[in-house]
XYZ file of C-alpha atoms in Angstrom:
608
model
C 11.434 -5.699 -19.153
C 7.752 -3.784 -18.509
C 5.389 -4.012 -21.582
C 4.864 -0.829 -23.280
C 3.538 0.863 -26.598
C 2.784 3.672 -28.209
C -0.076 4.472 -30.835
C 0.358 6.615 -34.210
C -2.285 8.303 -36.130
C -3.124 6.758 -39.969
C -1.065 10.102 -41.824
C 2.182 10.637 -43.155
C 3.156 13.208 -40.702
C 3.413 10.314 -37.951
C 6.180 8.685 -39.740
C 9.392 10.588 -38.239
C 7.665 9.686 -34.676
C 8.139 5.625 -35.994
C 11.647 6.521 -36.922
C 12.651 8.711 -33.600
C 11.055 5.334 -31.364
C 13.105 3.115 -33.580
C 16.422 5.059 -33.298
C 15.845 5.127 -29.653
C 15.681 1.330 -29.038
C 17.478 -1.064 -27.275
C 15.957 -3.728 -28.722
C 13.787 -4.821 -31.459
C 10.422 -3.088 -31.476
C 7.453 -5.212 -32.094
C 4.757 -3.188 -34.900
C 1.276 -3.399 -35.623
C 0.657 -1.925 -39.317
C -2.696 0.259 -40.009
C -5.140 -1.476 -42.676
C -3.240 1.059 -45.022
C -0.064 0.069 -44.015
C 1.421 2.618 -42.629
C 3.028 1.893 -38.843
C 0.137 1.578 -36.031
C 1.041 0.249 -32.789
C 4.614 0.180 -32.062
C 6.366 -1.061 -28.656
C 7.503 -4.099 -26.538
C 4.237 -6.213 -25.312
C 4.773 -9.882 -24.100
C 3.415 -13.037 -25.641
C -0.097 -13.898 -25.284
C -1.357 -10.091 -24.079
C -2.296 -8.662 -27.990
C -5.048 -10.025 -29.943
C -5.767 -8.215 -33.141
C -8.283 -8.889 -35.868
C -9.463 -7.215 -39.223
C -12.044 -6.969 -41.806
C -11.346 -4.529 -44.808
C -10.492 -1.157 -43.667
C -11.178 -1.880 -39.982
C -8.523 -3.091 -37.405
C -9.202 -3.538 -33.773
C -6.501 -4.385 -31.096
C -6.542 -5.587 -27.093
C -3.484 -5.489 -25.163
C -3.145 -6.525 -21.678
C -5.148 -9.276 -19.831
C -8.365 -10.806 -21.583
C -9.875 -13.995 -23.342
C -10.455 -12.499 -26.982
C -9.446 -13.829 -30.099
C -8.545 -12.501 -33.735
C -11.343 -14.198 -34.618
C -13.627 -12.526 -32.348
C -11.856 -8.929 -32.882
C -12.553 -9.816 -36.689
C -16.216 -10.145 -36.143
C -16.230 -6.914 -34.701
C -14.391 -5.190 -37.005
C -17.014 -6.028 -39.845
C -20.125 -4.723 -37.670
C -17.912 -1.235 -36.858
C -17.848 1.258 -39.977
C -17.218 4.613 -37.329
C -15.008 4.653 -33.832
C -18.164 5.492 -31.910
C -19.703 2.209 -32.933
C -16.885 0.526 -31.068
C -19.152 1.609 -27.577
C -20.526 -1.908 -27.591
C -17.349 -4.212 -27.939
C -15.557 -1.632 -25.165
C -18.259 -2.367 -23.259
C -18.444 -6.299 -23.431
C -14.891 -6.953 -22.786
C -14.218 -8.912 -20.415
C -10.567 -8.587 -18.372
C -8.284 -5.684 -18.271
C -6.995 -4.484 -21.664
C -6.240 -1.170 -23.550
C -8.943 -0.799 -26.617
C -7.161 0.514 -29.942
C -8.964 0.536 -33.128
C -8.026 1.884 -36.771
C -11.162 2.258 -38.872
C -10.737 3.605 -42.537
C -7.992 6.317 -41.108
C -9.541 7.509 -37.949
C -7.752 5.899 -34.526
C -9.970 4.922 -31.428
C -7.638 4.180 -27.909
C -8.550 3.850 -24.721
C -7.922 2.172 -21.444
C -9.880 1.101 -17.882
C -12.200 3.033 -16.390
C -10.362 2.920 -12.962
C -6.558 3.722 -14.984
C -5.165 0.503 -14.105
C -4.832 0.713 -17.741
C -4.074 4.727 -18.529
C -3.523 6.473 -21.692
C -1.633 9.929 -21.889
C -0.869 11.457 -25.329
C 1.312 14.313 -26.388
C 1.703 17.012 -29.462
C 5.040 15.144 -31.260
C 6.382 17.233 -34.060
C 2.754 17.620 -36.746
C 0.307 14.728 -35.147
C -0.594 13.819 -31.992
C 0.636 10.494 -30.399
C -0.479 8.131 -27.600
C 1.131 6.077 -25.264
C 0.467 3.865 -22.374
C 3.362 5.206 -20.564
C 4.035 8.862 -20.250
C 7.852 8.905 -19.677
C 8.044 7.186 -23.720
C 6.232 10.278 -24.804
C 8.297 12.205 -22.243
C 11.342 10.770 -23.772
C 10.578 11.731 -27.505
C 9.939 15.225 -26.723
C 13.130 15.496 -24.091
C 10.623 16.856 -22.144
C 11.986 18.533 -18.757
C 9.885 17.078 -15.135
C 7.650 20.254 -13.913
C 8.389 20.878 -10.652
C 4.775 22.160 -9.761
C 3.153 18.824 -10.674
C 6.035 17.083 -8.996
C 4.960 18.666 -5.779
C 1.575 17.275 -6.178
C 3.140 13.917 -5.219
C 3.773 15.217 -2.053
C 0.384 15.203 -0.550
C -0.858 12.131 1.660
C -3.558 11.252 -0.797
C -3.091 9.497 -4.499
C -5.875 10.297 -5.477
C -7.600 13.951 -6.182
C -9.075 13.995 -9.188
C -8.289 15.643 -11.383
C -5.137 17.030 -10.043
C -3.308 13.460 -8.822
C -3.569 12.134 -12.209
C -1.611 14.326 -14.382
C 1.685 13.480 -15.408
C 4.540 15.230 -14.287
C 5.793 16.907 -17.424
C 3.898 19.561 -18.674
C 3.481 18.518 -22.599
C 2.050 15.459 -21.680
C -1.621 15.045 -20.694
C -3.369 12.184 -19.325
C -6.627 10.679 -20.728
C -9.322 11.248 -18.240
C -10.930 8.252 -17.120
C -14.260 6.998 -18.833
C -12.803 8.577 -22.274
C -11.283 7.697 -25.305
C -9.226 9.619 -27.812
C -9.374 10.157 -31.022
C -6.844 10.292 -33.637
C -8.490 12.063 -36.773
C -6.280 11.297 -40.665
C -4.284 14.539 -39.933
C -3.530 13.089 -36.369
C -5.535 15.984 -34.511
C -7.037 14.821 -30.928
C -9.786 14.662 -29.522
C -11.487 13.282 -26.424
C -15.056 11.507 -25.972
C -16.859 10.340 -23.037
C -18.296 6.745 -23.427
C -18.738 5.385 -20.100
C -21.073 6.156 -16.878
C -21.313 4.564 -13.671
C -24.500 2.410 -13.453
C -27.309 3.347 -11.187
C -27.244 1.722 -8.185
C -30.660 0.648 -7.710
C -30.081 -3.611 -8.300
C -30.984 -5.421 -4.929
C -29.059 -7.690 -3.481
C -30.280 -11.124 -4.644
C -29.927 -9.869 -8.074
C -26.526 -7.903 -7.642
C -24.498 -10.741 -5.979
C -24.967 -13.404 -8.661
C -24.176 -10.471 -11.112
C -20.907 -9.803 -9.273
C -20.271 -13.978 -9.347
C -20.734 -14.170 -12.736
C -18.324 -10.821 -13.352
C -15.766 -12.190 -11.452
C -15.465 -15.800 -12.423
C -15.415 -14.730 -16.010
C -12.298 -12.197 -15.039
C -10.437 -14.779 -13.270
C -11.272 -17.468 -15.773
C -10.084 -14.994 -18.823
C -6.705 -14.794 -17.056
C -6.346 -18.542 -15.937
C -7.645 -20.475 -18.700
C -4.965 -22.499 -20.718
C -2.421 -21.986 -17.473
C -0.931 -25.136 -15.733
C -0.127 -22.881 -12.879
C -0.944 -19.543 -11.554
C 0.062 -17.874 -7.979
C -1.989 -15.444 -5.659
C -2.306 -14.001 -2.454
C -4.193 -15.293 0.161
C -5.332 -13.259 3.287
C -8.407 -11.107 3.388
C -11.822 -11.589 2.301
C -11.143 -10.188 -1.287
C -7.665 -12.686 -2.456
C -9.547 -15.360 -0.507
C -12.260 -15.016 -3.318
C -10.031 -14.998 -5.999
C -7.837 -18.075 -4.968
C -11.165 -20.375 -4.494
C -12.185 -19.363 -7.725
C -8.825 -19.827 -9.463
C -8.508 -23.387 -7.384
C -11.892 -24.158 -9.421
C -10.772 -23.526 -13.148
C -8.341 -26.086 -13.099
C -4.863 -24.597 -12.784
C -2.497 -25.418 -9.879
C -2.713 -22.704 -7.597
C 0.223 -21.409 -5.274
C -1.077 -18.970 -2.629
C 1.023 -16.907 -0.678
C 0.279 -15.308 2.976
C 2.489 -13.009 4.693
C 2.536 -13.431 8.094
C 3.365 -10.302 9.672
C 4.879 -9.008 12.786
C 2.021 -7.358 14.022
C 0.496 -9.745 16.955
C -2.803 -8.935 15.925
C -2.811 -9.880 12.526
C -4.972 -13.157 11.734
C -4.399 -13.212 7.926
C -2.439 -16.450 8.429
C -5.147 -18.195 10.665
C -8.088 -17.226 7.880
C -5.657 -18.423 4.917
C -5.266 -21.680 6.516
C -9.122 -22.181 7.406
C -9.679 -21.461 3.875
C -6.890 -23.806 2.149
C -8.188 -26.497 4.426
C -12.001 -25.794 3.074
C -10.690 -26.000 -0.410
C -9.158 -29.187 0.185
C -12.424 -30.856 1.850
C -14.434 -29.732 -0.816
C -11.881 -31.153 -3.498
C -12.217 -27.645 -4.981
C -8.871 -27.651 -7.186
C -5.153 -27.984 -5.989
C -3.785 -25.369 -3.566
C -0.210 -24.990 -2.647
C -0.237 -23.138 0.683
C 2.987 -21.361 1.707
C 2.984 -19.046 5.096
C 5.689 -16.898 4.957
C 6.897 -15.673 8.512
C 7.474 -12.076 9.977
C 11.189 -12.511 9.569
C 11.465 -13.939 6.137
C 9.211 -10.472 4.558
C 11.374 -7.281 4.335
C 10.674 -4.695 6.602
C 9.270 -1.562 5.062
C 12.349 1.116 3.619
C 14.398 -1.873 3.225
C 15.842 -2.213 -0.204
C 15.554 1.442 -1.355
C 19.098 1.648 -2.612
C 18.527 -1.158 -4.756
C 15.573 0.070 -6.895
C 16.068 1.195 -10.363
C 12.716 0.679 -11.469
C 11.530 3.600 -14.055
C 7.709 4.293 -13.259
C 6.156 7.123 -15.264
C 5.655 8.876 -12.022
C 6.601 8.844 -8.040
C 5.073 5.663 -6.601
C 4.996 4.763 -2.987
C 5.806 1.417 -3.705
C 9.660 2.761 -3.657
C 9.204 2.975 0.037
C 8.500 -0.697 0.144
C 10.203 -2.441 -2.725
C 11.800 -5.617 -1.489
C 8.490 -5.896 0.249
C 6.310 -6.044 -2.193
C 8.814 -8.298 -4.770
C 9.436 -10.811 -1.993
C 6.286 -13.018 -3.131
C 6.311 -12.445 -7.122
C 10.082 -14.225 -6.913
C 8.806 -16.816 -5.108
C 6.305 -17.366 -7.478
C 8.342 -17.553 -10.488
C 10.295 -19.850 -8.894
C 7.197 -21.839 -8.351
C 6.504 -21.773 -12.024
C 3.974 -18.680 -11.752
C 3.533 -16.165 -14.678
C 0.352 -14.773 -13.501
C -0.285 -13.518 -10.048
C -3.860 -12.824 -8.623
C -4.064 -10.023 -6.309
C -7.171 -8.692 -3.840
C -6.340 -5.309 -4.742
C -9.540 -3.101 -5.455
C -12.010 -5.182 -3.481
C -11.673 -2.472 -0.475
C -12.836 0.257 -2.622
C -15.651 -1.538 -4.315
C -16.725 -4.232 -1.404
C -16.387 -2.059 1.374
C -17.292 0.913 -0.443
C -17.838 4.364 1.003
C -20.094 5.971 3.852
C -20.825 9.045 1.356
C -23.307 7.142 -0.547
C -25.131 7.886 3.086
C -25.559 11.976 1.646
C -27.538 10.649 -1.567
C -29.421 7.779 0.478
C -30.633 10.184 2.826
C -32.394 12.166 0.119
C -34.027 9.409 -1.315
C -34.496 6.915 1.733
C -34.388 8.924 4.564
C -35.601 6.199 7.283
C -32.788 3.357 5.920
C -30.132 6.312 6.095
C -30.850 7.610 9.494
C -30.373 3.796 10.764
C -26.821 3.991 9.197
C -25.609 7.039 10.264
C -26.597 5.989 13.812
C -24.424 2.608 12.934
C -21.392 4.190 11.458
C -21.388 6.607 14.159
C -21.187 4.199 16.760
C -18.754 1.811 14.916
C -16.103 4.424 14.034
C -17.202 6.496 16.067
C -18.035 9.665 14.372
C -18.934 13.154 16.177
C -22.517 13.337 15.732
C -22.077 17.062 14.966
C -19.873 16.797 11.907
C -21.282 14.108 10.472
C -24.821 16.037 10.386
C -22.780 18.960 8.829
C -21.132 17.007 5.950
C -24.896 15.750 5.522
C -26.636 18.869 5.009
C -23.391 20.212 2.927
C -24.815 20.318 -0.465
C -21.641 22.065 -2.050
C -20.832 21.128 -5.554
C -17.117 18.784 -6.371
C -16.086 22.014 -7.360
C -16.355 23.726 -4.630
C -15.031 21.113 -2.078
C -11.588 21.027 -4.202
C -11.216 24.793 -3.947
C -11.572 24.728 -0.167
C -9.486 21.833 0.262
C -7.058 23.620 -1.568
C -6.745 26.218 1.394
C -6.245 23.667 4.501
C -2.969 21.792 2.744
C -0.776 22.607 5.667
C -3.878 22.533 8.668
C -3.222 19.250 10.967
C -4.509 15.832 9.484
C -8.266 15.712 10.430
C -9.068 13.506 13.679
C -9.442 9.344 12.698
C -12.649 9.840 13.935
C -13.921 12.297 11.161
C -16.813 10.988 9.076
C -16.227 10.456 5.609
C -19.492 11.818 4.089
C -18.279 14.353 1.971
C -16.663 14.172 -1.817
C -13.682 12.799 -0.466
C -10.848 13.577 2.568
C -8.958 16.773 2.546
C -5.598 15.877 1.362
C -2.261 17.560 3.568
C 1.295 18.521 2.347
C 3.650 17.315 5.113
C 5.139 19.229 7.585
C 8.497 19.405 5.714
C 7.154 21.000 2.493
C 8.504 24.191 1.308
C 6.067 27.439 1.408
C 6.861 27.161 -2.609
C 5.733 23.711 -3.057
C 2.726 24.109 -0.949
C 1.719 27.629 -2.896
C 2.507 25.398 -6.076
C 0.146 22.450 -4.889
C -2.508 25.097 -4.335
C -2.178 26.896 -7.496
C -2.828 23.559 -9.316
C -5.988 22.831 -7.362
C -7.449 26.331 -7.664
C -7.275 25.867 -11.314
C -8.673 22.709 -11.789
C -11.191 23.559 -9.193
C -12.654 25.979 -11.834
C -13.690 23.279 -14.113
C -13.515 20.200 -12.152
C -16.438 17.339 -12.724
C -17.021 14.557 -9.922
C -16.237 10.946 -11.567
C -20.063 10.387 -10.713
C -22.928 11.851 -9.880
C -22.974 10.863 -6.215
C -20.566 11.557 -3.637
C -20.551 7.799 -3.064
C -20.079 6.421 -6.413
C -17.098 9.245 -7.088
C -15.470 8.359 -3.833
C -15.116 4.919 -4.779
C -14.083 5.503 -8.396
C -11.232 8.657 -7.255
C -9.979 5.676 -4.562
C -9.840 3.404 -7.162
C -8.189 5.190 -9.746
C -5.331 6.154 -6.934
C -5.122 2.562 -5.965
C -5.052 1.004 -9.090
C -2.155 3.274 -10.403
C 0.094 1.606 -7.450
C -1.296 -2.042 -8.615
C 0.578 -0.817 -12.176
C 3.893 0.112 -10.719
C 3.280 -3.388 -8.868
C 3.370 -5.178 -12.224
C 5.825 -3.315 -14.158
C 7.797 -4.147 -11.652
C 7.109 -7.702 -11.325
C 7.387 -7.653 -15.438
C 11.630 -8.305 -15.444
C 10.944 -11.501 -13.177
C 8.571 -12.840 -15.878
C 5.194 -11.818 -13.582
C 2.059 -10.414 -14.657
C 0.208 -8.885 -11.675
C -3.733 -9.416 -12.148
C -6.167 -7.078 -10.360
C -9.280 -8.408 -11.109
C -11.499 -6.324 -9.012
C -10.166 -3.242 -11.556
C -12.018 -5.153 -14.115
C -14.369 -2.858 -15.342
C -17.192 -5.321 -16.081
C -16.379 -6.230 -12.058
C -16.615 -2.614 -11.247
C -19.993 -2.293 -13.179
C -21.564 -5.375 -11.062
C -20.221 -4.418 -7.902
C -21.518 -0.492 -8.475
C -24.797 -1.431 -9.865
C -25.693 -2.875 -6.703
C -27.965 -0.504 -4.083
C -25.522 1.243 -1.657
C -27.667 0.371 1.487
C -27.594 -3.533 0.354
C -23.584 -3.271 -0.377
C -22.544 -0.674 2.662
C -23.842 -1.240 5.905
C -21.952 -1.241 9.463
C -23.593 -4.112 10.489
C -22.028 -6.624 7.927
C -18.281 -6.955 6.589
C -18.281 -6.630 2.732
C -21.950 -8.694 2.500
C -21.990 -8.337 -1.438
C -18.780 -10.773 -1.754
C -20.016 -12.696 0.948
C -23.256 -13.493 -1.039
C -21.695 -13.536 -4.473
C -19.093 -16.292 -2.997
C -21.319 -18.700 -1.017
C -20.676 -22.413 -2.609
C -17.172 -21.294 -4.138
C -15.663 -19.781 -0.925
C -15.540 -22.069 2.284
C -18.431 -21.140 4.440
C -16.062 -20.749 7.348
C -14.184 -17.824 5.584
C -17.528 -15.841 4.392
C -17.627 -15.154 7.925
C -14.473 -13.312 8.281
C -15.002 -9.406 9.272
C -11.111 -7.872 10.167
C -8.825 -6.714 7.880
C -5.027 -6.698 8.292
C -2.876 -3.271 8.454
C 0.257 -2.006 7.903
C 1.041 0.518 10.856
C 3.194 -1.970 13.083
C 5.326 -2.877 10.099
C 5.608 0.962 8.927
C 6.926 1.298 12.972
C 9.380 -1.473 12.506
C 10.698 -0.416 9.295
C 11.557 3.205 10.518
C 13.219 1.942 13.326
C 15.432 -0.806 11.467
C 15.945 1.563 7.901
C 16.323 5.008 9.898
C 19.740 5.291 8.336
C 18.804 4.798 4.591
C 16.015 7.042 4.989
C 18.278 9.820 6.560
C 20.721 9.324 3.517
C 17.900 10.363 1.423
C 18.290 13.824 3.152
C 21.941 14.050 2.135
C 21.878 16.077 -1.024
C 18.172 15.560 -1.330
C 16.755 15.896 -4.877
C 14.040 17.763 -3.561
C 15.477 19.834 -1.768
C 17.404 20.913 -4.742
C 14.089 21.870 -6.891
C 13.212 23.779 -3.444
C 10.092 21.298 -2.716
C 11.425 20.365 0.814
C 13.262 21.429 4.256
C 15.602 18.699 3.933
C 16.707 19.733 7.697
C 12.964 19.318 8.294
C 12.780 15.605 6.853
C 16.146 14.954 8.625
C 14.414 15.628 11.954
C 11.063 13.329 11.738
C 13.519 10.854 10.419
C 15.395 10.906 12.985
C 12.625 9.842 15.861
C 9.921 8.004 16.090
C 6.938 9.394 14.148
C 4.645 11.565 16.288
C 1.104 10.769 17.069
C 0.038 13.316 14.660
C 1.635 11.727 11.278
C -0.078 8.770 9.902
C 1.958 5.486 9.783
C 2.539 6.122 6.037
C 3.496 10.052 6.178
C 6.974 9.217 4.709
C 5.991 7.024 1.818
C 5.181 9.734 -0.717
C 8.179 12.033 -0.203
C 10.716 8.876 -0.143
C 8.876 8.188 -3.693
C 9.710 11.416 -5.035
C 13.081 11.324 -3.929
C 13.833 7.664 -5.210
C 11.893 8.426 -8.501
C 13.998 11.539 -9.285
C 17.310 9.866 -8.114
C 16.264 7.094 -10.740
C 15.360 9.778 -13.875
C 19.341 11.311 -13.872
C 20.054 7.514 -15.547
C 16.591 6.811 -17.235
C 15.942 6.279 -20.875
C 12.686 5.063 -22.423
C 11.662 1.774 -21.515
C 12.433 0.388 -24.910
């Protein structure tokens, strides 16, 4: 069962919410009280994920993957007299956690800056209540799904701040990234911004050791005291995590999926890595390469799901495919699985930094522009148009709302703006298009970017979108007894990476130079020379061909069609033949996610 928790304010009016949770529970609920004795944290959390420390009227809790102890948190509690005084602690925690504090009757609670640890809040009765899952709050409210917000999940992007981050239940609100929620003595809420991205001014010579220290600490916090851990071993990002784990004393069970794409080379590179680690005597690595015919196809097992997520998730299109390694890992005794998700956004970064670099270091910027234009390749005219465009984020967001049904931009389109313009699928109804367009236009009136510069905004937005998918992978693996860990989404790791000068971190002439420099002496030298990355288009095409029947079955009595959001005949037409070249290989993922999610909701109960 996936972990979850609810945070109650320190007041008598919150008691009915606690009673309602206990009444709905199908198993015993765990509880932590306020210093006053009133209920504070209620839910279900796995052993070893919660640490609590107290000093007088101050109590601090962290939940997740961390190395914090009750003693450490008690020391922090002694130094705290207001919720604002917890910024230093929040900015020093290693790992991936929710932080909650009860300070003399006032509550502070927050997640991570990417949203891997998300937080939601809603007014229930006379008080505002927070939770790490939106569906828990929606269940307490008996809230209905908001069809307009659901339509947003048909978009081709999983991250378009702030539109795609809101829950599909209107009474429930998502806490904004880099903010914390305060619940006062009467259960009234306010949100406070506490985190901003670092200025990207650190040279490579200083930034690489800082990233090495942050990533090493992130892995150590998860691996320490464990006899065995498992990990993905494929690209440079997961290779770095595997190499760090191997040096921390645990037995590492590494898995590489050898896909059906004849151009894929993950298996060859992973074997070189394991051989290099053995020659260097860096720990024990048990390596398994899964042949392509052992890995379930995309769309396989659609009807065997039953996973209860609090939003539609594209992992539903590849459920069995995603679970094949976690199932094998738990059979080998692993209870924690390291994955390299997040490395692409942080380490490969976004060329959108060139927009700012052109204004601060024009000679360097033009060199990078010429390099990227030759590599991608980019049309110079469009690249120059985006570089000279100084439109604020609000204006860009308003514009993209007008183009939701335009043809997808060509693959060679430069990526120098505030993001990639999203598209709705061909089978979305006019009502769905107008619903999403209205939400985007409304959000654009007051939207602020996630960072001051385009480059950091694009990177943080990409991390926010992809980390939500990893959050759902973790929930999907939880019934197996396996936690999924993604250290590249840790706040301290992100800070170390984003602080490095973009002209050092992002270049057309080297592949992920920051992690290559950071991991020298840890990752075998031969593995640091890799400049390729496997991708999934071939597997998606094979999955569509082999499981066309399951996809066509989704068109029958489609729940999305019932709501008027898609044209079932149009979807059926697309599913009945190979995808046209005008559609990306993952064009069906979001529609499948929404359809499967709606079907799962018909029998859902709150995850208790």
